PDB file of C-alpha atoms and ligand atoms in Angstrom:
ATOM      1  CA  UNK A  27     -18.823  -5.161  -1.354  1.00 70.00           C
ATOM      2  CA  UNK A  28     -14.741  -4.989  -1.346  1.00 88.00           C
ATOM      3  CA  UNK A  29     -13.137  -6.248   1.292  1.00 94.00           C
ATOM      4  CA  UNK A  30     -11.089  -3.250   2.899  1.00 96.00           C
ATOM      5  CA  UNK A  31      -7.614  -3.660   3.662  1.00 98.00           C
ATOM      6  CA  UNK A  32      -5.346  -2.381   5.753  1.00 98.00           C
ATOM      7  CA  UNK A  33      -1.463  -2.888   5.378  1.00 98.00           C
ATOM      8  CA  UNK A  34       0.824  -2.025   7.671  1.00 98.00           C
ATOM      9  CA  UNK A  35       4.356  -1.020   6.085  1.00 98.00           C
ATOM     10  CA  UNK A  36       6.748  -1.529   8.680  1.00 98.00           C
ATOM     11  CA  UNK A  37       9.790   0.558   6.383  1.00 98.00           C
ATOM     12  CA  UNK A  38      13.234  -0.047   7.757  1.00 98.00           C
ATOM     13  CA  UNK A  39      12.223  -1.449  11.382  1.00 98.00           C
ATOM     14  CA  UNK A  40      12.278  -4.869  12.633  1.00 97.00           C
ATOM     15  CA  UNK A  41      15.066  -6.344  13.921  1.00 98.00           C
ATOM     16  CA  UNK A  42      14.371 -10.233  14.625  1.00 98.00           C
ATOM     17  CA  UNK A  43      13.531  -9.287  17.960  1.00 98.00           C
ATOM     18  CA  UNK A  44      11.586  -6.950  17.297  1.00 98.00           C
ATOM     19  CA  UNK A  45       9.472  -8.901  14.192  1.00 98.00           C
ATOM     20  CA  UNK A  46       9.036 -11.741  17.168  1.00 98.00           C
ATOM     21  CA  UNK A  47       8.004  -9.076  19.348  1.00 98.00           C
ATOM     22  CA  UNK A  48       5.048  -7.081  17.166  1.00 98.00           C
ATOM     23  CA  UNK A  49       4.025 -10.187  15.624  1.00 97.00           C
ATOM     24  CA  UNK A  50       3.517 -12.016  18.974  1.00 96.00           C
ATOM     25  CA  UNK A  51       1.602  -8.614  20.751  1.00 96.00           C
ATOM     26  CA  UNK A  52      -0.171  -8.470  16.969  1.00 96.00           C
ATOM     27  CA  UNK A  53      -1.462 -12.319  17.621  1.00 95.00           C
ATOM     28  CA  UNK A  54      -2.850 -11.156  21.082  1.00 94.00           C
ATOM     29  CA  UNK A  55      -5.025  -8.433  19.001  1.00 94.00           C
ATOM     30  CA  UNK A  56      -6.512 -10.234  16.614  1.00 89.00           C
ATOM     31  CA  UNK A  57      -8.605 -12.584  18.964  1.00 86.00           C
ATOM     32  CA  UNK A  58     -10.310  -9.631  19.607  1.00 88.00           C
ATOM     33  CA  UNK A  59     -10.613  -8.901  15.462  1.00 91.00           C
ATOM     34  CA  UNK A  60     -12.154 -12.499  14.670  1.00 87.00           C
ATOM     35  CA  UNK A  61     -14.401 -11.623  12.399  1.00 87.00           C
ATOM     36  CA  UNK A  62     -13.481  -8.276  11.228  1.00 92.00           C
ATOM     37  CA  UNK A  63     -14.078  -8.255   6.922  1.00 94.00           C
ATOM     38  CA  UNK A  64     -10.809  -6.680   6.652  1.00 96.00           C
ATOM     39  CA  UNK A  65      -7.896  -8.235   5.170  1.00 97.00           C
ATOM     40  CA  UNK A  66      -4.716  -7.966   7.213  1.00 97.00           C
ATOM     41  CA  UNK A  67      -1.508  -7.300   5.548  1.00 98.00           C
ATOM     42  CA  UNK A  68       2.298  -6.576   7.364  1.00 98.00           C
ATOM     43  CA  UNK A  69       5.176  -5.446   5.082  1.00 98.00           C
ATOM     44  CA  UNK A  70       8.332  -5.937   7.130  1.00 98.00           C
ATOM     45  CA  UNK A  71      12.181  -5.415   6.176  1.00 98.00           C
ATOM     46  CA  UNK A  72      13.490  -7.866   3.562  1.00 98.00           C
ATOM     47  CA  UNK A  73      15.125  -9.914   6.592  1.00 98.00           C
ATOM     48  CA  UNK A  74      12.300 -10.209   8.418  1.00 98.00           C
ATOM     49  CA  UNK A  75      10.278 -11.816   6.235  1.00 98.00           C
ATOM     50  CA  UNK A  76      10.973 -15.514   6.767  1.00 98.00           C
ATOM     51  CA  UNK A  77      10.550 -14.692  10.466  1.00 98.00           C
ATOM     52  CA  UNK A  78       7.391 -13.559  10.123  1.00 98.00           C
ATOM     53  CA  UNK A  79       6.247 -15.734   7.256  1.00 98.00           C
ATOM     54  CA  UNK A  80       6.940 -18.577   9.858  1.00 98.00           C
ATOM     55  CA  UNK A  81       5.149 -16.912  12.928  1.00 97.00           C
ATOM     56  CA  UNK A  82       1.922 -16.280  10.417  1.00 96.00           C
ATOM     57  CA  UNK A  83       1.878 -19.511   9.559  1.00 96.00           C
ATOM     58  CA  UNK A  84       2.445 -20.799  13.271  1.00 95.00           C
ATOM     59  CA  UNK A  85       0.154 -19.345  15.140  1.00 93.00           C
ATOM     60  CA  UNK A  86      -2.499 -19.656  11.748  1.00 93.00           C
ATOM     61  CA  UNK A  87      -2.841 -16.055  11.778  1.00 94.00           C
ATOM     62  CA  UNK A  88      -5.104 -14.326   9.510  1.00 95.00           C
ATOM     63  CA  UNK A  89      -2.528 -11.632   7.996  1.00 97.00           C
ATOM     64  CA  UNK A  90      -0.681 -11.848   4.627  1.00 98.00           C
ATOM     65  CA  UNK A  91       2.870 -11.011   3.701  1.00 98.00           C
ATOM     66  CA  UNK A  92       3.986  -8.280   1.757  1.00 98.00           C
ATOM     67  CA  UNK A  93       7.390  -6.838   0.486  1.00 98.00           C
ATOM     68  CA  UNK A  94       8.338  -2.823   0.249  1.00 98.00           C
ATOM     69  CA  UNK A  95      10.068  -3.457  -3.558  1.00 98.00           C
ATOM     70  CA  UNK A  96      11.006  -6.090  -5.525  1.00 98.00           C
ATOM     71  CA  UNK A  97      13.321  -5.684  -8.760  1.00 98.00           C
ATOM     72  CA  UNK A  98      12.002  -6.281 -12.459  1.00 98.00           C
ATOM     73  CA  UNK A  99      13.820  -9.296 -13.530  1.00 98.00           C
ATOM     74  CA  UNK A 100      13.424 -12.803 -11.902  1.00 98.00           C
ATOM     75  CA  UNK A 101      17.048 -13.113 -11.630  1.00 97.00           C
ATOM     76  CA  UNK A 102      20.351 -11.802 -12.584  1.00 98.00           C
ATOM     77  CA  UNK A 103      23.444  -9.092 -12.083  1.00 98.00           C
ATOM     78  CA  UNK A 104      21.461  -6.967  -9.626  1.00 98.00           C
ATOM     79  CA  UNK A 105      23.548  -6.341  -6.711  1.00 98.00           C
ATOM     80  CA  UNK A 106      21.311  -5.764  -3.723  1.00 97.00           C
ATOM     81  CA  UNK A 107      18.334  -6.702  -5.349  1.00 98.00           C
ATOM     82  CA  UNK A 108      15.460  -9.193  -4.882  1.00 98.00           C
ATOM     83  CA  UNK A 109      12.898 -10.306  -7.133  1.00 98.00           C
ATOM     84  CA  UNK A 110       9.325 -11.135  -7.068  1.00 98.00           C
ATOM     85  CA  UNK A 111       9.801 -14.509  -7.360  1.00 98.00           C
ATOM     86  CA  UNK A 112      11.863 -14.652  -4.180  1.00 98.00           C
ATOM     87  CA  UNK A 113       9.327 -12.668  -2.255  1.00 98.00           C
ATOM     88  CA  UNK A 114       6.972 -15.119  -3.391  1.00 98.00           C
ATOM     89  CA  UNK A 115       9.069 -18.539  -1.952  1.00 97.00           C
ATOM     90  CA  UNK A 116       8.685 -16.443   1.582  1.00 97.00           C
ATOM     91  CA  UNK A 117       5.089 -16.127   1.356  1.00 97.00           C
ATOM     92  CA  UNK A 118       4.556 -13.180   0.167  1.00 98.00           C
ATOM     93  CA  UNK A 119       1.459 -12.257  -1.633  1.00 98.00           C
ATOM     94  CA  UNK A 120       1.277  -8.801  -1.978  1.00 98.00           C
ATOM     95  CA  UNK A 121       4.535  -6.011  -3.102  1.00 98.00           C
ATOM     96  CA  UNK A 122       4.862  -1.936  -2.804  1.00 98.00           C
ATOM     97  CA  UNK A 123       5.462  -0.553  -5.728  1.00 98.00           C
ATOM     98  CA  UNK A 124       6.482   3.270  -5.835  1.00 98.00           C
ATOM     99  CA  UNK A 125       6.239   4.060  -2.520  1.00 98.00           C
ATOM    100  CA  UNK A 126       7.317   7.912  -2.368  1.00 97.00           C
ATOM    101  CA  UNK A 127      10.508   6.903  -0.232  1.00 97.00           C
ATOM    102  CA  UNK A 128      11.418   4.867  -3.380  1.00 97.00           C
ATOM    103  CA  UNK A 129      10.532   8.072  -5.807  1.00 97.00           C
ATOM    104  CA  UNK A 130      12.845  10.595  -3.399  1.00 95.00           C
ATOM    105  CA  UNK A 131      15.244   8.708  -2.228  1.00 97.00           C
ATOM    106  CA  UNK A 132      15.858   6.282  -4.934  1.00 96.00           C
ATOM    107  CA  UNK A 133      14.433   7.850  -8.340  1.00 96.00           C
ATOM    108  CA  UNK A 134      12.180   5.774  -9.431  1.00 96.00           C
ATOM    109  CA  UNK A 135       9.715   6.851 -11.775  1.00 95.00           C
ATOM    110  CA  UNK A 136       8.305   5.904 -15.022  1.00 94.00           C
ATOM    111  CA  UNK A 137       9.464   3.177 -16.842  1.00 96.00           C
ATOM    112  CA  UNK A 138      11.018   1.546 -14.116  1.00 97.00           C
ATOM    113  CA  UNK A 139       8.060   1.366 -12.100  1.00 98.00           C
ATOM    114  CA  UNK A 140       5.773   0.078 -14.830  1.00 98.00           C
ATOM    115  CA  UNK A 141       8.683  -2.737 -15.389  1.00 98.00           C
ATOM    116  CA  UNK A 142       8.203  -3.334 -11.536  1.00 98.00           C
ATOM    117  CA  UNK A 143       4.166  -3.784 -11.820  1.00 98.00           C
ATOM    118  CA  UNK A 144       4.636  -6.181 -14.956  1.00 97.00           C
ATOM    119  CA  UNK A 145       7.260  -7.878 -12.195  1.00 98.00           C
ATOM    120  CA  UNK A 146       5.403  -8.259  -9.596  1.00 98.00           C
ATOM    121  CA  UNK A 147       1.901  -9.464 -11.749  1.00 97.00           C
ATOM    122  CA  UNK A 148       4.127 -11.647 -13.945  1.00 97.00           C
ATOM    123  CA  UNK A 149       5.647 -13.140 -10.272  1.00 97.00           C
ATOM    124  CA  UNK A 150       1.711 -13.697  -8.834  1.00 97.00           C
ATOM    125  CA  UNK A 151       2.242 -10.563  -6.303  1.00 98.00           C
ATOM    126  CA  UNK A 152      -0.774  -8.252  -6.012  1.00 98.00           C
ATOM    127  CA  UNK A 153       1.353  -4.843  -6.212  1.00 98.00           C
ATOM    128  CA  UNK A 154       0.243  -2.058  -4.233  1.00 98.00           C
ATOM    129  CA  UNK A 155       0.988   1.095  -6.304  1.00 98.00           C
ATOM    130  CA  UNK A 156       1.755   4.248  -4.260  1.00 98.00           C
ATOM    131  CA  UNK A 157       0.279   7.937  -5.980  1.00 98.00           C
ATOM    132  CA  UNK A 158       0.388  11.411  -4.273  1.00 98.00           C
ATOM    133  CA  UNK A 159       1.344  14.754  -4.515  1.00 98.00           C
ATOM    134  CA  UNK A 160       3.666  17.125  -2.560  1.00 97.00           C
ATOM    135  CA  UNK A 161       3.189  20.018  -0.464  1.00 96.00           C
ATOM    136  CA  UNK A 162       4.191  22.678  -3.173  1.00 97.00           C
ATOM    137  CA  UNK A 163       2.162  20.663  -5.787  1.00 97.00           C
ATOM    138  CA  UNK A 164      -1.147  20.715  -3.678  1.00 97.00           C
ATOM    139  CA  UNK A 165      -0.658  24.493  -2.614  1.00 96.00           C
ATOM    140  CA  UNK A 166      -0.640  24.954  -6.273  1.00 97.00           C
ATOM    141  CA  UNK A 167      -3.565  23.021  -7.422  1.00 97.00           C
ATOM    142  CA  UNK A 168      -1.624  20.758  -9.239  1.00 98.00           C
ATOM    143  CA  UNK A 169      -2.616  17.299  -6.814  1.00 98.00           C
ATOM    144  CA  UNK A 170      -4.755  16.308  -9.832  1.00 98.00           C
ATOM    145  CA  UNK A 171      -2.710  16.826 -13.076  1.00 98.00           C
ATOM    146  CA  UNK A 172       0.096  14.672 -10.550  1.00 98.00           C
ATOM    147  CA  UNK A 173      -1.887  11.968  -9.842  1.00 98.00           C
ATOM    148  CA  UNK A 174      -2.905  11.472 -13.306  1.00 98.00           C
ATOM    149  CA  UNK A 175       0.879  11.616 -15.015  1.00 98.00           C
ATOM    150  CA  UNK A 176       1.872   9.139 -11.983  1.00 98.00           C
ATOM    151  CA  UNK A 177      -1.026   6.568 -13.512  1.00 98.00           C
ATOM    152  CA  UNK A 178      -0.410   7.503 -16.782  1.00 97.00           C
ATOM    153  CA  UNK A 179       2.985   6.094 -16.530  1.00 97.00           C
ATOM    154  CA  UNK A 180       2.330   2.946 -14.334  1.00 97.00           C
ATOM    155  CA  UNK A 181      -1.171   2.186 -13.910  1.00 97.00           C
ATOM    156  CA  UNK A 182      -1.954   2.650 -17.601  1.00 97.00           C
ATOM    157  CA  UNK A 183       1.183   1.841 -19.268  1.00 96.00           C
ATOM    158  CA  UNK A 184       0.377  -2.013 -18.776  1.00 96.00           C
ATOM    159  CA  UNK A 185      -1.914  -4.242 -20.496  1.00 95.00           C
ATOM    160  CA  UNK A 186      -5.835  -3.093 -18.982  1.00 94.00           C
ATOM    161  CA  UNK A 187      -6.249  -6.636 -18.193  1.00 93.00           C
ATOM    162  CA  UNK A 188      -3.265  -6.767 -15.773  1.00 93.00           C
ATOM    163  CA  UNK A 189      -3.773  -3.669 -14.254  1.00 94.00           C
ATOM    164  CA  UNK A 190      -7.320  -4.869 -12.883  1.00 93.00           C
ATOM    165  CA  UNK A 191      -5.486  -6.803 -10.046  1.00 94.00           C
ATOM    166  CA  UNK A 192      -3.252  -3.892  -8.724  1.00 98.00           C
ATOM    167  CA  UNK A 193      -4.140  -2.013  -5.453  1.00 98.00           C
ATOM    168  CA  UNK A 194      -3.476   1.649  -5.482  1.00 98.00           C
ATOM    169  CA  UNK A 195      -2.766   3.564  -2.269  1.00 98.00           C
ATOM    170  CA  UNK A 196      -3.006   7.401  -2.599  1.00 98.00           C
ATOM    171  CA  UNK A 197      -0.678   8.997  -0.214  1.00 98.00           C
ATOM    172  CA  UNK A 198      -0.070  12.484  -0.159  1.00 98.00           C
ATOM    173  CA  UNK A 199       3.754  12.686   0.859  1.00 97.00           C
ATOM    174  CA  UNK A 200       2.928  15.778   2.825  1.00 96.00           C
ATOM    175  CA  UNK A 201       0.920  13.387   5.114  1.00 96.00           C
ATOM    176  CA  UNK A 202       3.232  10.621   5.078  1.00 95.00           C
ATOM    177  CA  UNK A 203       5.333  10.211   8.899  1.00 93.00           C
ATOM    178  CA  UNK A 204       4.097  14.238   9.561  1.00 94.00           C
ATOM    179  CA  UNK A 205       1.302  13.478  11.953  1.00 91.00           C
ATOM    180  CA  UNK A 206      -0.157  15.972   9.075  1.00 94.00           C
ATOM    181  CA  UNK A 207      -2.691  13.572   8.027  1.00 94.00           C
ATOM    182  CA  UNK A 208      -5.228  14.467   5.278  1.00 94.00           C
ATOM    183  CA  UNK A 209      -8.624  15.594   6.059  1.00 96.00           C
ATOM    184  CA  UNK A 210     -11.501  13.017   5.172  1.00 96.00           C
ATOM    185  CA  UNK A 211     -12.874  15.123   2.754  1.00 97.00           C
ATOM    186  CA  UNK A 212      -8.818  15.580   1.193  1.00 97.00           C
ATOM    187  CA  UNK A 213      -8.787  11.989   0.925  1.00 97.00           C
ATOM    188  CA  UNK A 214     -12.104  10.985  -0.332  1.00 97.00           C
ATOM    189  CA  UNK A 215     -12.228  14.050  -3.170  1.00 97.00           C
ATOM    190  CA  UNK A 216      -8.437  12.711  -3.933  1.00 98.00           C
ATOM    191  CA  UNK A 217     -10.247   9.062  -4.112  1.00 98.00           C
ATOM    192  CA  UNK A 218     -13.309   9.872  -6.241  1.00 98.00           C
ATOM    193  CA  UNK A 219     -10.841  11.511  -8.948  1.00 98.00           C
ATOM    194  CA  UNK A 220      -8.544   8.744  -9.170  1.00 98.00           C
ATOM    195  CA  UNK A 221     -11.568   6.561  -8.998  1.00 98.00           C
ATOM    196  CA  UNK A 222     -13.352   8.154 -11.720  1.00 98.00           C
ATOM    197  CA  UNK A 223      -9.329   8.217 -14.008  1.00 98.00           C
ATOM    198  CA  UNK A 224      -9.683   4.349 -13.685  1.00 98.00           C
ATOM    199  CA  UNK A 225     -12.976   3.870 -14.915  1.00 97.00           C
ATOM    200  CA  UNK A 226     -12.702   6.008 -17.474  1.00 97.00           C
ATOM    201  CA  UNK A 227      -9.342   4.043 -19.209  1.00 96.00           C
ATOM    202  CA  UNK A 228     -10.371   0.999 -17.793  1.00 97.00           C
ATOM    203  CA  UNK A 229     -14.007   0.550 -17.507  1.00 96.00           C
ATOM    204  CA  UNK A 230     -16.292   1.378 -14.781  1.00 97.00           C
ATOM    205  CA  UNK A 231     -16.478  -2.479 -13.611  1.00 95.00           C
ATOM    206  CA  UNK A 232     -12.834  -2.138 -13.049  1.00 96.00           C
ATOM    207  CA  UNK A 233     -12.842   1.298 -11.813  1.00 96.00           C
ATOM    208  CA  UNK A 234     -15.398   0.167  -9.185  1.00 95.00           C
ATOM    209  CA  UNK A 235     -13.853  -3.359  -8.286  1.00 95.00           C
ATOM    210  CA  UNK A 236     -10.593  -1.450  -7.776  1.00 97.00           C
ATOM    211  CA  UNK A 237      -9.322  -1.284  -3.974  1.00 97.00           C
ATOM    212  CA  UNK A 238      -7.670   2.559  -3.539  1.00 98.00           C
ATOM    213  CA  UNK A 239      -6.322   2.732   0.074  1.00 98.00           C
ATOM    214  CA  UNK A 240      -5.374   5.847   2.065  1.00 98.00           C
ATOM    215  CA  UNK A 241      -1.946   6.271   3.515  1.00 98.00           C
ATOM    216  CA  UNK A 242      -0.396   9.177   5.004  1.00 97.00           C
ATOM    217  CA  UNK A 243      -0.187   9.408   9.026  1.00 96.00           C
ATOM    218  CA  UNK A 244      -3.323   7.097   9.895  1.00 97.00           C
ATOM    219  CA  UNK A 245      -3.758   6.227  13.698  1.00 97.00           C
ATOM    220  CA  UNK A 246      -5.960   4.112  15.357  1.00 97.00           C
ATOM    221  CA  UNK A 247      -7.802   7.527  16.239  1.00 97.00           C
ATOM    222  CA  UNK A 248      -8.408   8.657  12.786  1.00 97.00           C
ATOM    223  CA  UNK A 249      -8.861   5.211  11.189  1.00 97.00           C
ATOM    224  CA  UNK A 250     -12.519   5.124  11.336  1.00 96.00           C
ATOM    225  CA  UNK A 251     -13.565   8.668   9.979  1.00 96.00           C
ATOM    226  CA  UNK A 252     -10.767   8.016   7.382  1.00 97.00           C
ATOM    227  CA  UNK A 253     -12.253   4.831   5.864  1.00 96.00           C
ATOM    228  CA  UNK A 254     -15.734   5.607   6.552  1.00 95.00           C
ATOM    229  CA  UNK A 255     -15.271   7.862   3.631  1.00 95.00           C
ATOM    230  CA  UNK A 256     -17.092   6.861   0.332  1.00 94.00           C
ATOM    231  CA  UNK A 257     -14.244   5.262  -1.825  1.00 96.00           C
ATOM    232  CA  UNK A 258     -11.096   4.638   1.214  1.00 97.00           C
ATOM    233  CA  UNK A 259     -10.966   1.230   1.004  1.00 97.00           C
ATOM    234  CA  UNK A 260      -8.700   1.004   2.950  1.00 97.00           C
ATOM    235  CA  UNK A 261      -5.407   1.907   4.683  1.00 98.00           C
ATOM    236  CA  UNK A 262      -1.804   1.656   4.176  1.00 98.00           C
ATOM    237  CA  UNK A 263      -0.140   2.880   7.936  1.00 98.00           C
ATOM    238  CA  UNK A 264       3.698   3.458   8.082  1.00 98.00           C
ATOM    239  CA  UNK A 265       4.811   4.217  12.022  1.00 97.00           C
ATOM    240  CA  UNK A 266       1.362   3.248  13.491  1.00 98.00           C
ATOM    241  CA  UNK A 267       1.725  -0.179  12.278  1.00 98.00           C
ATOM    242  CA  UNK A 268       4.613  -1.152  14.381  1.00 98.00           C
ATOM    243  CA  UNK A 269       2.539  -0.598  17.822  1.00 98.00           C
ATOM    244  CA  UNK A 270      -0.140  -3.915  17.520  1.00 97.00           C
ATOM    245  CA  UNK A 271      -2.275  -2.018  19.400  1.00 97.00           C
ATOM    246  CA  UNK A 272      -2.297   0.989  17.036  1.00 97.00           C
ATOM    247  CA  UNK A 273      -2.532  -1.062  14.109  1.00 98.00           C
ATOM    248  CA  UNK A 274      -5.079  -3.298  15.620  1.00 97.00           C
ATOM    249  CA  UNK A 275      -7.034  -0.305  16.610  1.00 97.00           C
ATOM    250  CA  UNK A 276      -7.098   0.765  12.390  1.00 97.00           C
ATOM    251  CA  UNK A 277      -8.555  -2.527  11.469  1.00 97.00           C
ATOM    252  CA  UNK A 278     -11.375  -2.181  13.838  1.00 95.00           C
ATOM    253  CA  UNK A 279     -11.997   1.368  12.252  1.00 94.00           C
ATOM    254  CA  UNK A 280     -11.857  -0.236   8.919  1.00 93.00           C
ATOM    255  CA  UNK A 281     -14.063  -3.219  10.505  1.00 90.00           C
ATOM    256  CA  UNK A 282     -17.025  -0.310  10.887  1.00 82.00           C
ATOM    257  CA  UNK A 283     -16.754   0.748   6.696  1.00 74.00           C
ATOM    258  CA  UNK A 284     -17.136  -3.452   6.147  1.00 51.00           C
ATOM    259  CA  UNK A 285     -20.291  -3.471   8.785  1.00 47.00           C
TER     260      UNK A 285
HETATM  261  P1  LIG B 329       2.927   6.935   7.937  1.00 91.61           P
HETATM  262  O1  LIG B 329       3.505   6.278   6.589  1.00 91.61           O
HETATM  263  O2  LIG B 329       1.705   6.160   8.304  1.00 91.61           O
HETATM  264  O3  LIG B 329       4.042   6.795   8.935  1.00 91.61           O
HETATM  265  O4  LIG B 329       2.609   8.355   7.605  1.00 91.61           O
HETATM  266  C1  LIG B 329       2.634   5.892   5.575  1.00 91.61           C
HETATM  267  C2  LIG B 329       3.406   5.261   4.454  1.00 91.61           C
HETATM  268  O5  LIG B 329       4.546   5.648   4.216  1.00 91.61           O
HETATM  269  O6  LIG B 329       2.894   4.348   3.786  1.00 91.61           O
END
């Protein structure tokens, strides 16, 4: 059985304060989650990460780290930039890698975001690679023939045995901070075909091993039907992850799929 996950992206929120703040409401939940087979995961800002890194380890709380990007090269002339080997020193464990903010907002594609899975593998950071279609490309049937050109130049332009660690998150951007979330069946027929991609360039061991999470306007009140589904393994929650009780609420739907 996989252990299901369920990530909370936090984007570009939390302040100090505020890290302190969901973090320490976040502990009170998880008393109440002792036991739960999922594996906890919190993505805050770059700045917040020592912050939390030290709460986590503080109060011996059973959630990992996570970073929202990380740049290809260990080090260097990269302005702005941080690498996976910095994430790493803040206890990191897991990165994002082509979330669809990054595609719009930033451009990245392609060859950049193969160089930042090869990054974050050759750093020891499980990357989380972010798929999904658009409005305009799902009206027009084209959600499939997407999803396979966005693997085709990440997932299975690096070496098959390195891509066997990577997470994939399918998140239509249509669902992503809409409320618009996808239906179960959306998400477990957009699942079973990315599934069924993997196996057949990787293997079915691998495609079956792999862990392909949901994202796209989860709440604590969808949670459960969501990752019931056959093949949701999990979840990866934008604005419901910075309420602990929202978030806690989508582990204990997730906790049910585990059961
Ligand atoms: P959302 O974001 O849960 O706010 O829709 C999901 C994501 O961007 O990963």
């Amino acid at each position: 059985m996989k252990r299901p996950l369920v990530a909370g992206n936090w984007k570009m929120n939390g302040t100090l304060a505020e890290t302190r703040e969901l973090l320490g409401a976040l502990s009170l939940e998880i008393e109440s989650l002792a036991g739960t087979p999922v594996e906890i995961l919190v993505i805050p800002p770059f700045t917040a990460l020592e912050t939390a890194a030290a709460m986590l380890r503080a109060g011996r709380l059973p959630i990992a780290l996570g970073g929202q990007d990380l740049h290809w090269e260990t080090k260097g002339a990269y302005t702005g930039e941080i690498s996976g080997g910095m994430l790493r020193e803040l206890g990191c464990t897991f990165v994002l890698v082509g979330h669809s903010e990054r595609r719009t907002h930033f451009g990245e594609q392609g060859a950049v975001l193969r160089s930042k899975l090869e990054a974050a593998l050759r750093d020891g950071l499980i990357p989380i690679l972010c798929v999904g279609e658009r409005l305009e490309e799902r009206e027009s049937a084209r959600t499939e023939q997407v999803l396979d050109a966005q693997l085709d130049e990440t997932l299975f332009a690096i070496s098959p045995s390195a891509a066997e660690t990577v997470v994939v998150a399918y998140e239509p951007v249509w669902a992503i901070g809409t409320g618009r979330t996808a239906t179960p069946q959306q998400a477990e027929e957009a699942h079973r075909h990315i599934r069924r991609r993997i196996s057949g360039r990787l293997g079915n061991d691998v495609g079956g091993r792999m862990r392909i999470l949901y994202g796209g306007s989860v709440t604590a009140a969808n949670a459960a039907e969501l990752l019931s589904r056959p093949g949701v393994d999990g979840a990866l929650v934008g604005g419901a992850s910075l309420k602990a009780t929202e978030f806690a609420g989508i582990v204990r739907g997730g906790s049910l799929r585990g059961a």
